[in-house]
mmCIF file of C-alpha atoms and ligand atoms in Angstrom:
data_model
loop_
_atom_site.group_PDB
_atom_site.id
_atom_site.type_symbol
_atom_site.label_atom_id
_atom_site.label_comp_id
_atom_site.label_asym_id
_atom_site.label_seq_id
_atom_site.Cartn_x
_atom_site.Cartn_y
_atom_site.Cartn_z
ATOM 1 C CA MET A 1 -1.914 -14.842 29.865
ATOM 2 C CA THR A 2 -2.155 -17.896 27.517
ATOM 3 C CA ASP A 3 -5.959 -18.237 27.673
ATOM 4 C CA ASP A 4 -6.663 -14.911 25.389
ATOM 5 C CA GLU A 5 -9.522 -16.071 23.164
ATOM 6 C CA TYR A 6 -9.023 -13.178 20.350
ATOM 7 C CA THR A 7 -5.196 -14.389 19.679
ATOM 8 C CA GLU A 8 -6.441 -16.190 16.525
ATOM 9 C CA TRP A 9 -8.614 -13.245 15.415
ATOM 10 C CA ASP A 10 -5.746 -11.126 14.031
ATOM 11 C CA ALA A 11 -5.880 -12.811 10.354
ATOM 12 C CA ALA A 12 -9.265 -12.661 9.788
ATOM 13 C CA TYR A 13 -9.500 -8.799 11.219
ATOM 14 C CA VAL A 14 -6.675 -7.887 8.838
ATOM 15 C CA LEU A 15 -8.365 -9.754 5.961
ATOM 16 C CA GLY A 16 -11.560 -7.592 6.732
ATOM 17 C CA ALA A 17 -13.293 -11.045 7.620
ATOM 18 C CA LEU A 18 -14.911 -9.852 10.838
ATOM 19 C CA SER A 19 -18.295 -8.555 11.194
ATOM 20 C CA VAL A 20 -18.313 -4.878 12.256
ATOM 21 C CA THR A 21 -19.803 -6.224 16.071
ATOM 22 C CA GLU A 22 -16.750 -8.616 16.041
ATOM 23 C CA ARG A 23 -14.491 -5.767 14.718
ATOM 24 C CA ARG A 24 -15.513 -3.414 17.113
ATOM 25 C CA GLN A 25 -14.864 -6.216 19.835
ATOM 26 C CA PHE A 26 -11.708 -6.937 18.623
ATOM 27 C CA GLU A 27 -10.485 -3.260 18.493
ATOM 28 C CA ARG A 28 -11.739 -2.691 22.113
ATOM 29 C CA HIS A 29 -9.715 -5.771 22.936
ATOM 30 C CA VAL A 30 -6.237 -4.871 20.938
ATOM 31 C CA SER A 31 -6.287 -1.249 22.628
ATOM 32 C CA GLY A 32 -5.347 -2.972 25.677
ATOM 33 C CA CYS A 33 -3.581 -6.204 24.688
ATOM 34 C CA ARG A 34 -0.235 -5.834 23.389
ATOM 35 C CA SER A 35 0.311 -9.146 21.929
ATOM 36 C CA CYS A 36 -2.792 -8.823 19.901
ATOM 37 C CA ARG A 37 -1.735 -5.383 18.605
ATOM 38 C CA GLN A 38 1.865 -6.742 17.664
ATOM 39 C CA SER A 39 0.060 -9.436 15.583
ATOM 40 C CA VAL A 40 -2.114 -7.373 13.737
ATOM 41 C CA SER A 41 0.545 -4.966 12.827
ATOM 42 C CA GLU A 42 2.745 -8.102 11.845
ATOM 43 C CA LEU A 43 -0.007 -9.391 9.604
ATOM 44 C CA ALA A 44 -0.901 -6.041 8.197
ATOM 45 C CA PRO A 45 0.795 -6.443 5.006
ATOM 46 C CA LEU A 46 -1.128 -9.611 4.180
ATOM 47 C CA PRO A 47 -3.822 -8.167 2.404
ATOM 48 C CA ALA A 48 -1.609 -6.272 -0.168
ATOM 49 C CA LEU A 49 0.460 -9.419 -0.588
ATOM 50 C CA LEU A 50 -2.645 -11.241 -1.190
ATOM 51 C CA ALA A 51 -3.741 -9.100 -3.781
ATOM 52 C CA ALA A 52 -0.334 -9.473 -5.712
ATOM 53 C CA ALA A 53 -0.717 -13.160 -5.318
ATOM 54 C CA PRO A 54 -0.998 -14.748 -8.602
ATOM 55 C CA ALA A 55 -4.790 -15.477 -9.138
ATOM 56 C CA PRO A 56 -5.011 -19.208 -9.657
ATOM 57 C CA ALA A 57 -3.370 -19.538 -6.148
ATOM 58 C CA VAL A 58 -5.846 -17.408 -4.550
ATOM 59 C CA ARG A 59 -8.631 -19.205 -6.278
ATOM 60 C CA ALA A 60 -6.995 -22.402 -4.666
ATOM 61 C CA ALA A 61 -7.477 -20.840 -1.495
ATOM 62 C CA ALA A 62 -11.147 -20.561 -1.586
ATOM 63 C CA PRO A 63 -13.781 -22.688 -0.404
ATOM 64 C CA ALA A 64 -14.634 -25.577 -2.673
ATOM 65 C CA ASP A 65 -18.157 -24.241 -3.105
ATOM 66 C CA ALA A 66 -16.736 -21.030 -5.048
ATOM 67 C CA ALA A 67 -17.959 -21.063 -8.576
ATOM 68 C CA ALA A 68 -15.064 -21.390 -11.042
ATOM 69 C CA SER A 69 -16.013 -17.752 -11.982
ATOM 70 C CA ASP A 70 -13.435 -15.143 -12.175
ATOM 71 C CA LEU A 71 -13.231 -14.126 -8.437
ATOM 72 C CA PRO A 72 -9.716 -14.157 -7.693
ATOM 73 C CA SER A 73 -9.689 -10.862 -6.343
ATOM 74 C CA PHE A 74 -9.235 -10.204 -2.720
ATOM 75 C CA ALA A 75 -12.284 -8.317 -2.398
ATOM 76 C CA ALA A 76 -14.560 -11.150 -3.946
ATOM 77 C CA LEU A 77 -12.141 -13.866 -1.615
ATOM 78 C CA ALA A 78 -13.178 -11.098 1.700
ATOM 79 C CA ASP A 79 -16.803 -11.202 0.899
ATOM 80 C CA ARG A 80 -16.831 -15.138 0.602
ATOM 81 C CA VAL A 81 -14.696 -15.230 3.786
ATOM 82 C CA ARG A 82 -17.402 -12.872 5.400
ATOM 83 C CA ASP A 83 -20.284 -15.386 4.126
ATOM 84 C CA GLY A 84 -19.099 -18.171 6.019
ATOM 85 C CA ARG A 85 -18.735 -19.449 10.024
ATOM 86 C CA ARG A 86 -16.029 -17.774 11.782
ATOM 87 C CA LYS A 87 -14.689 -21.217 11.950
ATOM 88 C CA SER A 88 -14.389 -21.154 8.428
ATOM 89 C CA ARG A 89 -13.255 -18.020 8.353
ATOM 90 C CA MET A 90 -10.166 -19.045 10.306
ATOM 91 C CA LEU A 91 -9.376 -21.826 8.288
ATOM 92 C CA LEU A 92 -9.587 -19.405 5.372
ATOM 93 C CA ALA A 93 -7.446 -17.017 6.897
ATOM 94 C CA ALA A 94 -4.876 -19.980 7.682
ATOM 95 C CA ALA A 95 -4.803 -20.729 4.047
ATOM 96 C CA ALA A 96 -4.089 -17.312 3.192
ATOM 97 C CA VAL A 97 -1.145 -16.997 5.695
ATOM 98 C CA GLY A 98 -0.222 -20.538 4.454
ATOM 99 C CA LEU A 99 -0.495 -19.162 0.563
ATOM 100 C CA ILE A 100 1.690 -15.902 1.643
ATOM 101 C CA LEU A 101 4.550 -18.380 3.217
ATOM 102 C CA LEU A 102 4.277 -20.646 0.168
ATOM 103 C CA GLY A 103 4.658 -17.307 -2.004
ATOM 104 C CA GLY A 104 7.738 -16.043 -0.235
ATOM 105 C CA ALA A 105 9.295 -19.726 -0.876
ATOM 106 C CA ALA A 106 8.503 -19.277 -4.372
ATOM 107 C CA GLY A 107 10.174 -15.495 -4.677
ATOM 108 C CA TYR A 108 8.012 -13.231 -3.506
ATOM 109 C CA GLY A 109 10.444 -11.491 -1.005
ATOM 110 C CA VAL A 110 8.156 -9.701 1.032
ATOM 111 C CA THR A 111 7.200 -12.503 3.114
ATOM 112 C CA LEU A 112 8.367 -12.721 6.613
ATOM 113 C CA GLY A 113 8.014 -8.919 6.952
ATOM 114 C CA LEU A 114 5.450 -10.453 8.532
ATOM 115 C CA ARG A 115 7.697 -11.919 11.430
ATOM 116 C CA THR A 116 10.654 -10.051 10.922
ATOM 117 C CA PRO A 117 11.246 -6.557 11.423
ATOM 118 C CA ALA A 118 12.032 -4.883 8.284
ATOM 119 C CA VAL A 119 15.154 -2.941 7.890
ATOM 120 C CA VAL A 120 14.803 0.898 6.996
ATOM 121 C CA ALA A 121 18.010 2.989 6.425
ATOM 122 C CA ALA A 122 18.230 6.063 8.275
ATOM 123 C CA GLY A 123 16.548 9.072 6.385
ATOM 124 C CA GLU A 124 14.515 6.088 4.064
ATOM 125 C CA SER A 125 10.915 6.516 3.926
ATOM 126 C CA VAL A 126 8.404 4.175 5.271
ATOM 127 C CA ARG A 127 4.981 3.502 3.944
ATOM 128 C CA LEU A 128 2.068 2.707 6.556
ATOM 129 C CA ASP A 129 -0.343 0.358 4.960
ATOM 130 C CA PRO A 130 -4.111 0.139 6.151
ATOM 131 C CA VAL A 131 -5.142 -1.987 8.811
ATOM 132 C CA GLY A 132 -8.547 -3.905 7.610
ATOM 133 C CA ASN A 133 -10.153 -2.248 5.237
ATOM 134 C CA SER A 134 -9.349 1.502 6.740
ATOM 135 C CA GLY A 135 -8.046 2.437 3.494
ATOM 136 C CA VAL A 136 -5.847 5.148 5.217
ATOM 137 C CA ARG A 137 -2.185 5.490 4.303
ATOM 138 C CA ALA A 138 0.748 7.422 5.356
ATOM 139 C CA ASP A 139 4.159 7.855 3.746
ATOM 140 C CA LEU A 140 6.892 9.031 6.348
ATOM 141 C CA SER A 141 10.542 9.945 6.246
ATOM 142 C CA LEU A 142 12.328 8.780 9.235
ATOM 143 C CA THR A 143 15.657 11.102 10.020
ATOM 144 C CA GLY A 144 17.779 9.921 12.748
ATOM 145 C CA GLU A 145 19.037 12.929 14.941
ATOM 146 C CA PRO A 146 21.625 13.152 17.455
ATOM 147 C CA TRP A 147 18.549 13.767 19.896
ATOM 148 C CA GLY A 148 16.456 11.186 18.534
ATOM 149 C CA THR A 149 14.193 10.944 15.604
ATOM 150 C CA ARG A 150 12.468 13.353 13.230
ATOM 151 C CA LEU A 151 9.472 12.475 11.440
ATOM 152 C CA ASP A 152 7.714 14.270 8.514
ATOM 153 C CA TRP A 153 4.649 12.326 6.434
ATOM 154 C CA SER A 154 1.845 12.983 4.380
ATOM 155 C CA CYS A 155 -1.475 11.209 5.188
ATOM 156 C CA SER A 156 -4.122 10.208 2.622
ATOM 157 C CA TYR A 157 -7.522 8.612 3.400
ATOM 158 C CA PRO A 158 -10.246 6.848 1.626
ATOM 159 C CA PRO A 159 -12.806 8.643 -0.720
ATOM 160 C CA GLY A 160 -15.525 8.845 1.680
ATOM 161 C CA ILE A 161 -15.836 6.268 4.682
ATOM 162 C CA ALA A 162 -14.865 2.885 3.926
ATOM 163 C CA PRO A 163 -18.173 1.028 3.905
ATOM 164 C CA ASP A 164 -17.227 -1.545 6.396
ATOM 165 C CA HIS A 165 -15.132 0.263 8.618
ATOM 166 C CA ASP A 166 -16.581 1.798 11.817
ATOM 167 C CA TYR A 167 -14.963 4.685 12.134
ATOM 168 C CA ASP A 168 -17.141 8.168 10.986
ATOM 169 C CA ASP A 169 -16.532 11.751 11.193
ATOM 170 C CA ALA A 170 -16.149 12.282 14.771
ATOM 171 C CA ASP A 171 -13.255 10.283 14.238
ATOM 172 C CA ARG A 172 -11.317 12.428 11.566
ATOM 173 C CA ASP A 173 -8.685 13.067 14.549
ATOM 174 C CA TYR A 174 -5.607 11.006 14.199
ATOM 175 C CA GLU A 175 -2.730 10.399 16.030
ATOM 176 C CA LEU A 176 0.823 8.590 14.996
ATOM 177 C CA ALA A 177 2.972 6.586 17.540
ATOM 178 C CA VAL A 178 6.159 5.194 17.763
ATOM 179 C CA VAL A 179 6.720 1.871 19.393
ATOM 180 C CA ASP A 180 9.899 1.103 20.432
ATOM 181 C CA ALA A 181 12.046 -2.345 20.839
ATOM 182 C CA THR A 182 10.317 -2.996 24.353
ATOM 183 C CA GLY A 183 6.751 -2.208 23.099
ATOM 184 C CA ILE A 184 6.785 1.154 24.618
ATOM 185 C CA ARG A 185 4.134 3.130 22.814
ATOM 186 C CA THR A 186 4.624 7.170 22.392
ATOM 187 C CA VAL A 187 2.047 9.142 20.495
ATOM 188 C CA VAL A 188 4.185 11.876 18.730
ATOM 189 C CA ALA A 189 1.698 13.766 17.274
ATOM 190 C CA THR A 190 -2.187 14.260 16.411
ATOM 191 C CA TRP A 191 -3.997 16.145 13.833
ATOM 192 C CA LYS A 192 -7.381 16.430 12.027
ATOM 193 C CA SER A 193 -8.338 15.776 8.332
ATOM 194 C CA ASP A 194 -10.260 18.705 6.600
ATOM 195 C CA GLY A 195 -12.467 16.048 5.266
ATOM 196 C CA GLY A 196 -10.102 16.186 1.961
ATOM 197 C CA PRO A 197 -8.428 12.988 0.454
ATOM 198 C CA ARG A 198 -4.772 14.057 1.763
ATOM 199 C CA THR A 199 -3.045 15.701 4.665
ATOM 200 C CA THR A 200 0.420 16.763 3.566
ATOM 201 C CA GLY A 201 3.462 18.783 5.813
ATOM 202 C CA LEU A 202 3.177 16.953 8.913
ATOM 203 C CA SER A 203 6.161 16.498 11.110
ATOM 204 C CA ALA A 204 6.903 15.571 14.604
ATOM 205 C CA ALA A 205 10.267 14.421 16.788
ATOM 206 C CA THR A 206 10.713 11.737 19.290
ATOM 207 C CA SER A 207 13.458 11.258 21.456
ATOM 208 C CA THR A 208 13.480 7.325 20.638
ATOM 209 C CA PRO A 209 16.706 6.856 18.729
ATOM 210 C CA LEU A 210 15.854 5.784 14.846
ATOM 211 C CA ASP A 211 17.244 2.219 15.422
ATOM 212 C CA GLU A 212 15.357 1.497 18.474
ATOM 213 C CA ILE A 213 11.776 2.069 16.619
ATOM 214 C CA SER A 214 10.098 -1.148 15.824
ATOM 215 C CA ARG A 215 6.688 0.016 14.768
ATOM 216 C CA ILE A 216 4.550 2.991 13.389
ATOM 217 C CA GLU A 217 1.125 3.205 14.104
ATOM 218 C CA LEU A 218 -1.414 5.528 12.858
ATOM 219 C CA SER A 219 -4.855 5.498 14.560
ATOM 220 C CA ALA A 220 -8.058 7.559 15.142
ATOM 221 C CA ALA A 221 -8.395 9.617 17.985
ATOM 222 C CA SER A 222 -10.724 6.514 19.228
ATOM 223 C CA GLY A 223 -7.876 4.246 19.451
ATOM 224 C CA ILE A 224 -8.906 2.263 16.089
ATOM 225 C CA LEU A 225 -5.637 1.055 14.412
ATOM 226 C CA LEU A 226 -5.713 2.383 10.816
ATOM 227 C CA ALA A 227 -2.331 2.102 8.941
ATOM 228 C CA VAL A 228 0.839 0.377 10.446
ATOM 229 C CA ALA A 229 4.729 -0.028 9.230
ATOM 230 C CA PRO A 230 6.158 -2.870 10.804
ATOM 231 C CA ARG A 231 10.046 -2.250 11.142
HETATM 232 ZN ZN1 ZN B 301 -4.894 -10.277 22.960
#
């Protein structure tokens, strides 16, 4: 489909710039749209990259009306973005992406982890970074086996519920899924948090060979994507 009205929402979503209503609308769409899901997972590292960008560059990406104050934190930038109308949000998201690309040229090696699969050697660990402001992270180790891939991980949750992320107590069921190179998504595990900050000792197995895993997704049971690792 070429007339997907959500194709440009990905960056704003990842940057936490959508309103709660828009976020919900987009997440509903993403749960059924592979191309948007892929865009979101490709852009997932963006907030972390932005946070690591040098302050003057971030300030330059902020709207002209930004007081020349000490605002370069990503949270402040996101608030400012959120205040704007959607169009300026999109422009700013585009500027942020441009900033990252420039940053990459200047030596922030990560860059187009956005568009090219990262390479993870067998048995190496993989970090799942939060999507939007979910605050959920996971550290996985993947081990190639003759029968497929073994996964071991721990998962940490934000202290309390992230203020602008609409998943709640009813969503404290989580699932881990692997997506193979052809886009087939397989849920390999489900678990519950006990309300504590961290769950450890989780493990699962999948018949998908290690070198065919292109993405790993951690979602709430309701389908909301919380953390992702592009590979
Ligand atoms: Zn879509």
